[in-house]
mmCIF file of C-alpha atoms and ligand atoms in Angstrom:
data_model
loop_
_atom_site.group_PDB
_atom_site.id
_atom_site.type_symbol
_atom_site.label_atom_id
_atom_site.label_comp_id
_atom_site.label_asym_id
_atom_site.label_seq_id
_atom_site.Cartn_x
_atom_site.Cartn_y
_atom_site.Cartn_z
ATOM 1 C CA MET A 1329 19.062 2.351 -12.892
ATOM 2 C CA GLU A 1330 16.715 3.878 -10.355
ATOM 3 C CA THR A 1331 15.095 1.536 -7.849
ATOM 4 C CA HIS A 1332 11.520 2.071 -6.653
ATOM 5 C CA LEU A 1333 10.024 0.064 -3.810
ATOM 6 C CA THR A 1334 6.736 0.024 -1.994
ATOM 7 C CA GLY A 1335 4.941 -2.281 0.430
ATOM 8 C CA ILE A 1336 1.274 -3.083 0.887
ATOM 9 C CA THR A 1337 0.171 -3.985 4.397
ATOM 10 C CA THR A 1338 -1.956 -7.119 4.215
ATOM 11 C CA THR A 1339 -4.934 -6.019 6.249
ATOM 12 C CA GLY A 1340 -8.073 -5.962 4.176
ATOM 13 C CA THR A 1341 -9.526 -6.238 0.714
ATOM 14 C CA PRO A 1342 -8.318 -3.876 -2.040
ATOM 15 C CA HIS A 1343 -10.874 -1.182 -2.873
ATOM 16 C CA LEU A 1344 -11.358 1.431 -5.597
ATOM 17 C CA GLY A 1345 -9.386 4.003 -3.583
ATOM 18 C CA ASN A 1346 -6.378 1.672 -3.263
ATOM 19 C CA TYR A 1347 -6.523 1.044 -6.980
ATOM 20 C CA VAL A 1348 -6.537 4.652 -8.056
ATOM 21 C CA GLY A 1349 -4.104 5.872 -5.403
ATOM 22 C CA ALA A 1350 -1.502 3.115 -5.314
ATOM 23 C CA ILE A 1351 -2.064 0.035 -7.438
ATOM 24 C CA ARG A 1352 -2.621 1.653 -10.827
ATOM 25 C CA PRO A 1353 0.481 3.905 -10.714
ATOM 26 C CA ALA A 1354 2.606 1.036 -9.371
ATOM 27 C CA ILE A 1355 1.539 -1.320 -12.137
ATOM 28 C CA ALA A 1356 2.273 1.370 -14.716
ATOM 29 C CA ALA A 1357 5.754 1.767 -13.202
ATOM 30 C CA SER A 1358 6.281 -2.006 -13.308
ATOM 31 C CA HIS A 1359 6.284 -1.764 -17.119
ATOM 32 C CA ARG A 1360 8.853 1.043 -17.287
ATOM 33 C CA GLN A 1361 12.225 0.190 -18.797
ATOM 34 C CA ASP A 1362 14.116 2.824 -16.834
ATOM 35 C CA VAL A 1363 12.988 1.774 -13.357
ATOM 36 C CA GLN A 1364 13.734 -1.301 -11.304
ATOM 37 C CA SER A 1365 10.662 -1.819 -9.114
ATOM 38 C CA PHE A 1366 10.047 -3.868 -5.983
ATOM 39 C CA TYR A 1367 6.526 -4.494 -4.660
ATOM 40 C CA PHE A 1368 5.810 -6.644 -1.682
ATOM 41 C CA LEU A 1369 3.144 -7.800 0.734
ATOM 42 C CA ALA A 1370 4.065 -6.358 4.130
ATOM 43 C CA ASP A 1371 2.667 -9.221 6.167
ATOM 44 C CA TYR A 1372 4.947 -8.721 9.173
ATOM 45 C CA HIS A 1373 3.634 -5.166 9.318
ATOM 46 C CA ALA A 1374 0.105 -6.539 9.154
ATOM 47 C CA LEU A 1375 0.624 -8.410 12.439
ATOM 48 C CA VAL A 1376 0.876 -5.083 14.245
ATOM 49 C CA LYS A 1377 -2.682 -4.185 13.255
ATOM 50 C CA ASN A 1378 -4.293 -7.533 12.737
ATOM 51 C CA GLN A 1379 -4.089 -10.499 15.062
ATOM 52 C CA ASP A 1380 -6.537 -12.668 13.179
ATOM 53 C CA PRO A 1381 -4.400 -15.316 11.396
ATOM 54 C CA ASP A 1382 -7.063 -16.189 8.827
ATOM 55 C CA LEU A 1383 -7.491 -12.548 7.880
ATOM 56 C CA VAL A 1384 -3.755 -12.058 7.422
ATOM 57 C CA ARG A 1385 -3.600 -15.035 5.087
ATOM 58 C CA GLN A 1386 -6.797 -14.092 3.233
ATOM 59 C CA SER A 1387 -5.653 -10.534 2.723
ATOM 60 C CA SER A 1388 -2.262 -11.670 1.390
ATOM 61 C CA LEU A 1389 -4.018 -13.843 -1.177
ATOM 62 C CA GLU A 1390 -6.497 -11.122 -2.155
ATOM 63 C CA ILE A 1391 -3.835 -8.460 -2.558
ATOM 64 C CA ALA A 1392 -1.490 -10.694 -4.542
ATOM 65 C CA ALA A 1393 -4.356 -11.862 -6.784
ATOM 66 C CA THR A 1394 -5.462 -8.247 -7.311
ATOM 67 C CA TRP A 1395 -2.037 -7.025 -8.407
ATOM 68 C CA LEU A 1396 -1.549 -9.994 -10.713
ATOM 69 C CA ALA A 1397 -5.047 -9.729 -12.196
ATOM 70 C CA LEU A 1398 -4.442 -6.072 -12.992
ATOM 71 C CA GLY A 1399 -1.373 -6.890 -15.017
ATOM 72 C CA LEU A 1400 1.637 -6.372 -12.759
ATOM 73 C CA ASP A 1401 4.702 -7.249 -14.827
ATOM 74 C CA THR A 1402 6.405 -9.797 -12.597
ATOM 75 C CA SER A 1403 9.231 -10.405 -15.047
ATOM 76 C CA ARG A 1404 10.366 -6.765 -14.936
ATOM 77 C CA SER A 1405 9.503 -6.032 -11.322
ATOM 78 C CA THR A 1406 10.162 -8.077 -8.197
ATOM 79 C CA PHE A 1407 6.942 -9.095 -6.418
ATOM 80 C CA TYR A 1408 7.284 -10.949 -3.119
ATOM 81 C CA ARG A 1409 6.058 -11.425 0.402
ATOM 82 C CA GLN A 1410 8.089 -9.762 3.169
ATOM 83 C CA SER A 1411 7.944 -12.850 5.387
ATOM 84 C CA ASP A 1412 9.613 -14.942 2.663
ATOM 85 C CA ILE A 1413 12.784 -12.877 3.084
ATOM 86 C CA PRO A 1414 14.331 -13.846 6.457
ATOM 87 C CA GLU A 1415 17.082 -11.281 5.876
ATOM 88 C CA ILE A 1416 14.535 -8.508 6.502
ATOM 89 C CA PRO A 1417 13.886 -9.238 10.189
ATOM 90 C CA GLU A 1418 17.620 -9.818 10.608
ATOM 91 C CA LEU A 1419 18.400 -6.420 9.175
ATOM 92 C CA THR A 1420 15.621 -4.957 11.315
ATOM 93 C CA TRP A 1421 17.461 -5.977 14.460
ATOM 94 C CA ILE A 1422 20.770 -4.565 13.266
ATOM 95 C CA LEU A 1423 19.034 -1.278 12.429
ATOM 96 C CA THR A 1424 17.274 -1.305 15.799
ATOM 97 C CA THR A 1425 20.690 -1.088 17.467
ATOM 98 C CA VAL A 1426 21.471 2.227 15.743
ATOM 99 C CA THR A 1427 17.981 3.760 15.952
ATOM 100 C CA ALA A 1428 17.478 6.445 18.572
ATOM 101 C CA LYS A 1429 14.522 5.724 20.809
ATOM 102 C CA GLY A 1430 13.753 9.426 20.651
ATOM 103 C CA LEU A 1431 13.267 9.132 16.898
ATOM 104 C CA MET A 1432 10.601 6.472 17.425
ATOM 105 C CA ASN A 1433 8.957 8.572 20.147
ATOM 106 C CA ARG A 1434 8.255 11.158 17.456
ATOM 107 C CA SER A 1435 6.361 8.749 15.185
ATOM 108 C CA HIS A 1436 2.904 10.096 14.326
ATOM 109 C CA ALA A 1437 1.308 6.654 14.672
ATOM 110 C CA TYR A 1438 2.798 6.116 18.128
ATOM 111 C CA LYS A 1439 1.962 9.639 19.282
ATOM 112 C CA ALA A 1440 -1.624 9.227 18.114
ATOM 113 C CA ALA A 1441 -1.947 6.032 20.165
ATOM 114 C CA VAL A 1442 -0.545 7.768 23.261
ATOM 115 C CA GLN A 1443 -2.857 10.707 22.723
ATOM 116 C CA ALA A 1444 -5.845 8.400 22.471
ATOM 117 C CA ASN A 1445 -4.905 6.904 25.848
ATOM 118 C CA GLU A 1446 -4.484 10.330 27.426
ATOM 119 C CA HIS A 1447 -7.791 11.403 25.962
ATOM 120 C CA GLU A 1448 -9.483 8.481 27.646
ATOM 121 C CA GLY A 1449 -7.814 9.403 30.917
ATOM 122 C CA ASP A 1450 -5.782 6.200 31.170
ATOM 123 C CA SER A 1451 -3.100 6.321 33.822
ATOM 124 C CA ASP A 1452 -0.702 4.446 31.509
ATOM 125 C CA PRO A 1453 -0.087 6.459 28.334
ATOM 126 C CA ASP A 1454 1.357 3.338 26.661
ATOM 127 C CA LYS A 1455 -1.649 1.178 27.408
ATOM 128 C CA GLY A 1456 -2.241 -1.399 24.664
ATOM 129 C CA ILE A 1457 0.741 -0.175 22.618
ATOM 130 C CA THR A 1458 2.999 -3.019 21.482
ATOM 131 C CA MET A 1459 6.676 -2.835 20.615
ATOM 132 C CA GLY A 1460 5.507 -3.792 17.130
ATOM 133 C CA LEU A 1461 3.626 -0.505 16.817
ATOM 134 C CA PHE A 1462 6.489 1.418 18.413
ATOM 135 C CA SER A 1463 9.256 0.035 16.215
ATOM 136 C CA TYR A 1464 7.143 -0.364 13.066
ATOM 137 C CA PRO A 1465 9.268 2.272 11.253
ATOM 138 C CA ILE A 1466 12.458 0.220 11.794
ATOM 139 C CA LEU A 1467 10.985 -2.808 10.024
ATOM 140 C CA MET A 1468 9.904 -0.466 7.252
ATOM 141 C CA ALA A 1469 13.441 0.972 7.078
ATOM 142 C CA ALA A 1470 14.791 -2.569 6.647
ATOM 143 C CA ASP A 1471 12.314 -3.179 3.795
ATOM 144 C CA ILE A 1472 13.538 -0.070 2.035
ATOM 145 C CA LEU A 1473 17.270 -0.174 2.753
ATOM 146 C CA MET A 1474 17.662 -3.861 1.915
ATOM 147 C CA PHE A 1475 17.171 -3.229 -1.796
ATOM 148 C CA LYS A 1476 19.184 0.006 -2.098
ATOM 149 C CA THR A 1477 15.969 1.855 -2.879
ATOM 150 C CA HIS A 1478 16.175 5.345 -4.353
ATOM 151 C CA ARG A 1479 12.494 6.208 -4.354
ATOM 152 C CA VAL A 1480 9.566 5.093 -2.243
ATOM 153 C CA PRO A 1481 6.134 5.930 -3.690
ATOM 154 C CA VAL A 1482 3.760 6.217 -0.727
ATOM 155 C CA GLY A 1483 0.740 8.097 0.515
ATOM 156 C CA LYS A 1484 1.227 11.222 2.651
ATOM 157 C CA ASP A 1485 0.636 9.238 5.839
ATOM 158 C CA GLN A 1486 3.822 7.217 5.208
ATOM 159 C CA LYS A 1487 6.147 10.130 4.455
ATOM 160 C CA GLN A 1488 7.453 10.342 8.003
ATOM 161 C CA HIS A 1489 8.359 6.655 7.961
ATOM 162 C CA VAL A 1490 10.500 7.124 4.862
ATOM 163 C CA GLU A 1491 12.199 10.085 6.518
ATOM 164 C CA MET A 1492 12.945 7.880 9.503
ATOM 165 C CA ALA A 1493 14.473 5.295 7.153
ATOM 166 C CA ARG A 1494 16.752 8.052 5.860
ATOM 167 C CA ASP A 1495 17.801 8.996 9.395
ATOM 168 C CA ILE A 1496 18.479 5.392 10.299
ATOM 169 C CA ALA A 1497 20.506 4.792 7.121
ATOM 170 C CA GLN A 1498 22.586 7.907 7.705
ATOM 171 C CA ARG A 1499 23.270 6.915 11.294
ATOM 172 C CA PHE A 1500 24.370 3.432 10.217
ATOM 173 C CA ASN A 1501 26.568 4.764 7.414
ATOM 174 C CA HIS A 1502 28.164 7.219 9.835
ATOM 175 C CA ILE A 1503 29.116 4.461 12.247
ATOM 176 C CA TYR A 1504 29.989 1.587 9.904
ATOM 177 C CA GLY A 1505 30.798 3.184 6.547
ATOM 178 C CA GLU A 1506 28.689 3.779 3.452
ATOM 179 C CA GLN A 1507 26.471 0.743 3.063
ATOM 180 C CA PHE A 1508 22.992 2.093 2.515
ATOM 181 C CA VAL A 1509 21.500 4.224 -0.222
ATOM 182 C CA ILE A 1510 19.582 7.147 1.277
ATOM 183 C CA PRO A 1511 15.977 6.772 0.074
ATOM 184 C CA GLU A 1512 13.502 9.460 -0.805
ATOM 185 C CA ALA A 1513 9.712 9.429 -0.475
ATOM 186 C CA VAL A 1514 7.689 10.274 -3.575
ATOM 187 C CA ILE A 1515 4.226 11.468 -2.768
ATOM 188 C CA GLY A 1516 2.514 11.226 -6.157
ATOM 189 C CA ALA A 1517 1.170 14.629 -7.222
ATOM 190 C CA ASP A 1518 -1.478 12.909 -9.298
ATOM 191 C CA THR A 1519 -2.249 10.373 -6.610
ATOM 192 C CA ALA A 1520 -5.982 10.687 -6.422
ATOM 193 C CA ILE A 1521 -7.786 10.120 -3.143
ATOM 194 C CA LEU A 1522 -11.307 8.835 -3.594
ATOM 195 C CA THR A 1523 -14.258 9.619 -1.381
ATOM 196 C CA GLY A 1524 -16.157 6.687 0.106
ATOM 197 C CA LEU A 1525 -19.842 5.776 0.378
ATOM 198 C CA ASP A 1526 -20.465 8.196 3.257
ATOM 199 C CA GLY A 1527 -18.635 11.213 1.828
ATOM 200 C CA ARG A 1528 -15.456 10.744 3.891
ATOM 201 C CA LYS A 1529 -12.133 9.556 2.396
ATOM 202 C CA MET A 1530 -12.526 5.977 1.123
ATOM 203 C CA SER A 1531 -10.725 3.943 3.748
ATOM 204 C CA LYS A 1532 -10.906 0.545 5.303
ATOM 205 C CA SER A 1533 -10.874 2.145 8.737
ATOM 206 C CA TYR A 1534 -14.131 4.015 7.989
ATOM 207 C CA GLY A 1535 -15.847 0.942 6.544
ATOM 208 C CA ASN A 1536 -17.012 3.026 3.578
ATOM 209 C CA THR A 1537 -15.168 1.320 0.737
ATOM 210 C CA ILE A 1538 -16.183 -0.193 -2.565
ATOM 211 C CA PRO A 1539 -14.065 -3.329 -3.002
ATOM 212 C CA LEU A 1540 -12.469 -3.531 -6.437
ATOM 213 C CA PHE A 1541 -13.600 -7.010 -7.416
ATOM 214 C CA VAL A 1542 -16.985 -7.664 -5.851
ATOM 215 C CA PRO A 1543 -19.502 -9.461 -8.096
ATOM 216 C CA ALA A 1544 -21.482 -7.154 -10.402
ATOM 217 C CA ALA A 1545 -24.721 -7.314 -8.380
ATOM 218 C CA GLN A 1546 -22.904 -6.246 -5.223
ATOM 219 C CA LEU A 1547 -20.997 -3.507 -7.026
ATOM 220 C CA ARG A 1548 -24.324 -2.134 -8.202
ATOM 221 C CA LYS A 1549 -25.776 -2.251 -4.696
ATOM 222 C CA LEU A 1550 -22.789 -0.393 -3.237
ATOM 223 C CA ILE A 1551 -22.891 2.301 -5.915
ATOM 224 C CA MET A 1552 -26.601 2.825 -5.215
ATOM 225 C CA LYS A 1553 -25.614 3.538 -1.576
ATOM 226 C CA ILE A 1554 -23.228 6.411 -2.412
ATOM 227 C CA LYS A 1555 -24.306 9.569 -0.657
ATOM 228 C CA THR A 1556 -25.732 12.351 -2.840
ATOM 229 C CA ASN A 1557 -27.767 15.485 -2.125
ATOM 230 C CA SER A 1558 -31.545 15.518 -2.481
ATOM 231 C CA LEU A 1559 -31.901 17.387 -5.795
ATOM 232 C CA GLU A 1560 -34.719 15.973 -7.918
ATOM 233 C CA PRO A 1561 -34.443 14.701 -11.508
ATOM 234 C CA GLY A 1562 -34.758 17.619 -13.929
ATOM 235 C CA VAL A 1563 -32.720 19.934 -11.695
ATOM 236 C CA PRO A 1564 -29.138 20.627 -12.925
ATOM 237 C CA LYS A 1565 -26.476 19.264 -10.557
ATOM 238 C CA GLU A 1566 -22.936 20.240 -9.612
ATOM 239 C CA THR A 1567 -20.141 17.799 -10.390
ATOM 240 C CA GLU A 1568 -17.977 19.527 -7.781
ATOM 241 C CA GLY A 1569 -18.118 17.583 -4.521
ATOM 242 C CA SER A 1570 -20.035 14.681 -6.066
ATOM 243 C CA THR A 1571 -18.565 11.331 -5.030
ATOM 244 C CA LEU A 1572 -20.135 9.648 -8.057
ATOM 245 C CA PHE A 1573 -18.489 12.098 -10.390
ATOM 246 C CA GLU A 1574 -15.135 11.793 -8.698
ATOM 247 C CA ILE A 1575 -15.124 8.013 -9.032
ATOM 248 C CA TYR A 1576 -16.237 8.210 -12.658
ATOM 249 C CA ARG A 1577 -13.481 10.694 -13.461
ATOM 250 C CA ALA A 1578 -10.831 8.529 -11.776
ATOM 251 C CA PHE A 1579 -11.570 5.713 -14.224
ATOM 252 C CA ALA A 1580 -12.791 7.365 -17.424
ATOM 253 C CA THR A 1581 -11.047 9.279 -20.224
ATOM 254 C CA PRO A 1582 -11.402 13.088 -20.270
ATOM 255 C CA GLU A 1583 -13.933 12.830 -23.139
ATOM 256 C CA GLU A 1584 -16.081 10.300 -21.281
ATOM 257 C CA THR A 1585 -15.843 12.435 -18.156
ATOM 258 C CA ALA A 1586 -17.015 15.513 -20.068
ATOM 259 C CA ALA A 1587 -20.013 13.562 -21.368
ATOM 260 C CA TYR A 1588 -20.855 12.441 -17.839
ATOM 261 C CA ALA A 1589 -20.582 16.041 -16.604
ATOM 262 C CA ALA A 1590 -22.974 17.132 -19.348
ATOM 263 C CA ARG A 1591 -25.605 14.801 -17.895
ATOM 264 C CA TYR A 1592 -25.223 16.540 -14.528
ATOM 265 C CA ALA A 1593 -25.770 19.915 -16.170
ATOM 266 C CA ALA A 1594 -28.815 18.555 -18.024
ATOM 267 C CA GLY A 1595 -30.430 17.527 -14.737
ATOM 268 C CA ALA A 1596 -30.149 13.738 -14.888
ATOM 269 C CA GLY A 1597 -31.528 12.018 -11.770
ATOM 270 C CA TRP A 1598 -29.155 10.560 -9.185
ATOM 271 C CA GLY A 1599 -30.511 7.081 -9.867
ATOM 272 C CA ASP A 1600 -29.607 7.369 -13.557
ATOM 273 C CA LEU A 1601 -26.186 8.817 -12.785
ATOM 274 C CA LYS A 1602 -25.522 5.941 -10.403
ATOM 275 C CA GLN A 1603 -26.641 3.408 -12.972
ATOM 276 C CA GLN A 1604 -24.290 4.975 -15.509
ATOM 277 C CA LEU A 1605 -21.339 4.851 -13.123
ATOM 278 C CA PHE A 1606 -22.129 1.228 -12.335
ATOM 279 C CA ALA A 1607 -22.311 0.270 -16.016
ATOM 280 C CA TYR A 1608 -19.000 1.992 -16.712
ATOM 281 C CA LEU A 1609 -17.118 0.413 -13.810
ATOM 282 C CA ASP A 1610 -18.634 -2.986 -14.397
ATOM 283 C CA ALA A 1611 -17.555 -2.963 -18.045
ATOM 284 C CA HIS A 1612 -14.027 -1.893 -17.158
ATOM 285 C CA LEU A 1613 -13.550 -4.252 -14.244
ATOM 286 C CA ALA A 1614 -15.118 -7.345 -15.833
ATOM 287 C CA THR A 1615 -11.942 -8.698 -17.445
ATOM 288 C CA PRO A 1616 -9.551 -8.279 -14.495
ATOM 289 C CA ARG A 1617 -12.349 -9.466 -12.172
ATOM 290 C CA GLY A 1618 -12.541 -12.715 -14.127
ATOM 291 C CA GLU A 1619 -8.789 -13.127 -13.811
ATOM 292 C CA TYR A 1620 -8.978 -12.272 -10.086
ATOM 293 C CA GLU A 1621 -11.612 -14.932 -9.521
ATOM 294 C CA ARG A 1622 -9.496 -17.458 -11.375
ATOM 295 C CA LEU A 1623 -6.461 -16.624 -9.204
ATOM 296 C CA MET A 1624 -8.467 -16.689 -5.960
ATOM 297 C CA ALA A 1625 -9.544 -20.211 -6.869
ATOM 298 C CA ASP A 1626 -5.915 -21.236 -7.450
ATOM 299 C CA PRO A 1627 -3.937 -20.076 -4.379
ATOM 300 C CA GLY A 1628 -1.216 -22.601 -5.208
ATOM 301 C CA HIS A 1629 -0.388 -20.649 -8.329
ATOM 302 C CA VAL A 1630 -0.293 -17.337 -6.454
ATOM 303 C CA GLU A 1631 1.957 -18.927 -3.842
ATOM 304 C CA GLN A 1632 4.300 -20.064 -6.610
ATOM 305 C CA VAL A 1633 4.497 -16.585 -8.127
ATOM 306 C CA LEU A 1634 5.326 -15.097 -4.722
ATOM 307 C CA LYS A 1635 7.942 -17.756 -4.040
ATOM 308 C CA ALA A 1636 9.617 -17.052 -7.376
ATOM 309 C CA GLY A 1637 9.615 -13.338 -6.503
ATOM 310 C CA ALA A 1638 11.148 -14.069 -3.100
ATOM 311 C CA GLU A 1639 13.918 -16.044 -4.712
ATOM 312 C CA LYS A 1640 14.708 -13.116 -6.971
ATOM 313 C CA ALA A 1641 14.640 -10.717 -4.007
ATOM 314 C CA ARG A 1642 16.874 -12.958 -1.930
ATOM 315 C CA GLY A 1643 19.373 -12.972 -4.760
ATOM 316 C CA MET A 1644 20.057 -9.407 -3.608
ATOM 317 C CA ALA A 1645 19.186 -9.641 0.070
ATOM 318 C CA THR A 1646 21.404 -12.610 0.965
ATOM 319 C CA PRO A 1647 24.737 -11.170 -0.237
ATOM 320 C CA PHE A 1648 23.845 -7.666 0.980
ATOM 321 C CA LEU A 1649 23.005 -8.845 4.490
ATOM 322 C CA LYS A 1650 26.264 -10.775 4.508
ATOM 323 C CA ALA A 1651 28.116 -7.532 3.791
ATOM 324 C CA ILE A 1652 26.170 -5.732 6.533
ATOM 325 C CA ARG A 1653 26.955 -8.428 9.090
ATOM 326 C CA GLN A 1654 30.595 -8.228 8.076
ATOM 327 C CA ALA A 1655 30.509 -4.452 8.488
ATOM 328 C CA VAL A 1656 29.171 -4.603 12.059
ATOM 329 C CA GLY A 1657 31.555 -7.365 13.135
ATOM 330 C CA ILE A 1658 29.269 -10.393 13.043
ATOM 331 C CA ARG A 1659 32.017 -12.385 11.335
ATOM 332 C CA PRO A 1660 33.571 -15.829 11.345
ATOM 333 C CA LEU A 1661 36.150 -16.071 14.129
ATOM 334 C CA ARG A 1662 38.825 -17.257 11.755
HETATM 335 N N1 LIG B 2179 3.668 0.944 6.170
HETATM 336 C C1 LIG B 2179 3.191 0.961 4.819
HETATM 337 C C2 LIG B 2179 1.674 1.225 4.833
HETATM 338 O O1 LIG B 2179 1.016 0.932 5.799
HETATM 339 C C3 LIG B 2179 3.471 -0.333 4.101
HETATM 340 C C4 LIG B 2179 4.926 -0.593 3.990
HETATM 341 C C5 LIG B 2179 5.653 -1.493 4.689
HETATM 342 C C6 LIG B 2179 5.825 0.100 3.131
HETATM 343 N N2 LIG B 2179 6.967 -1.423 4.323
HETATM 344 C C7 LIG B 2179 7.106 -0.480 3.374
HETATM 345 C C8 LIG B 2179 5.675 1.129 2.195
HETATM 346 C C9 LIG B 2179 8.229 -0.018 2.695
HETATM 347 C C10 LIG B 2179 6.806 1.568 1.515
HETATM 348 C C11 LIG B 2179 8.071 1.001 1.777
HETATM 349 O O2 LIG B 2179 1.148 1.691 3.857
#
């Protein structure tokens, strides 16, 4: 059976863009009979970007509660927290010893950080860059290779990291014999990217997101803030390039979307169109939002679900790491 695996860095609150781009397709895959899927909270990765302990913990809880509230099938798939699998940092070190430094030098994320320093005229191009940022792709390779992953569904920005995992696996296999499956990135063709409040891509780093499970009143307020043009009511409007329309379409059926588009053509006012989007989203999110709120109020239960997932994951990781240690010569002396 084919194995799919993906990680979610625990820095921030899930928003509509995360849902449409990553969470919804992953949850659909978790119900497939022909795929073995692994989903995990990448909290060790989060430490590279986020040094606020309370935020790391809060984000782990929010993300886990979100995935569970939306119906992730935890009996079919394996859902765990990276830091509950001590074999992952162990494997990371072993992989570090076969990873070319030059490969890491080519990482887009690292190069962008160096470029930012050069741009600011800093005499040290590595100023403020930690080894965590530099070797981030090796930890990610360990995540992937540990579970003999065939396919890694990720956004475009992560494609290079999966390619690095391939390189690292091939290097290891060349030296120590075939241990690792060579993974492949899948960049979903239908992976929608939503636009945020200000017209740029919806992203935590732009601060323009609509969180998935805010209370109804706040959801309404945020939708009212979405940028539109200044066409008056009565004037027909284009759906093309309209953030409101794009969000509506990402959630609604084709028939509902066509009806919404007809209101644009008929010259509905932006206020009405916003109200309609709000009503639609609110109706569709109400049930999982209730479940999310219940889970957020019961972190002990979420913890238990993650612990059970970790146990399942370690059922694979423990024997596999043992084989890897054996392969590299970390063995009993007699
Ligand atoms: N680096 C990924 C991101 O920021 C998250 C991640 C960590 C991941 N480990 C992974 C994704 C392994 C896929 C596979 O989005």
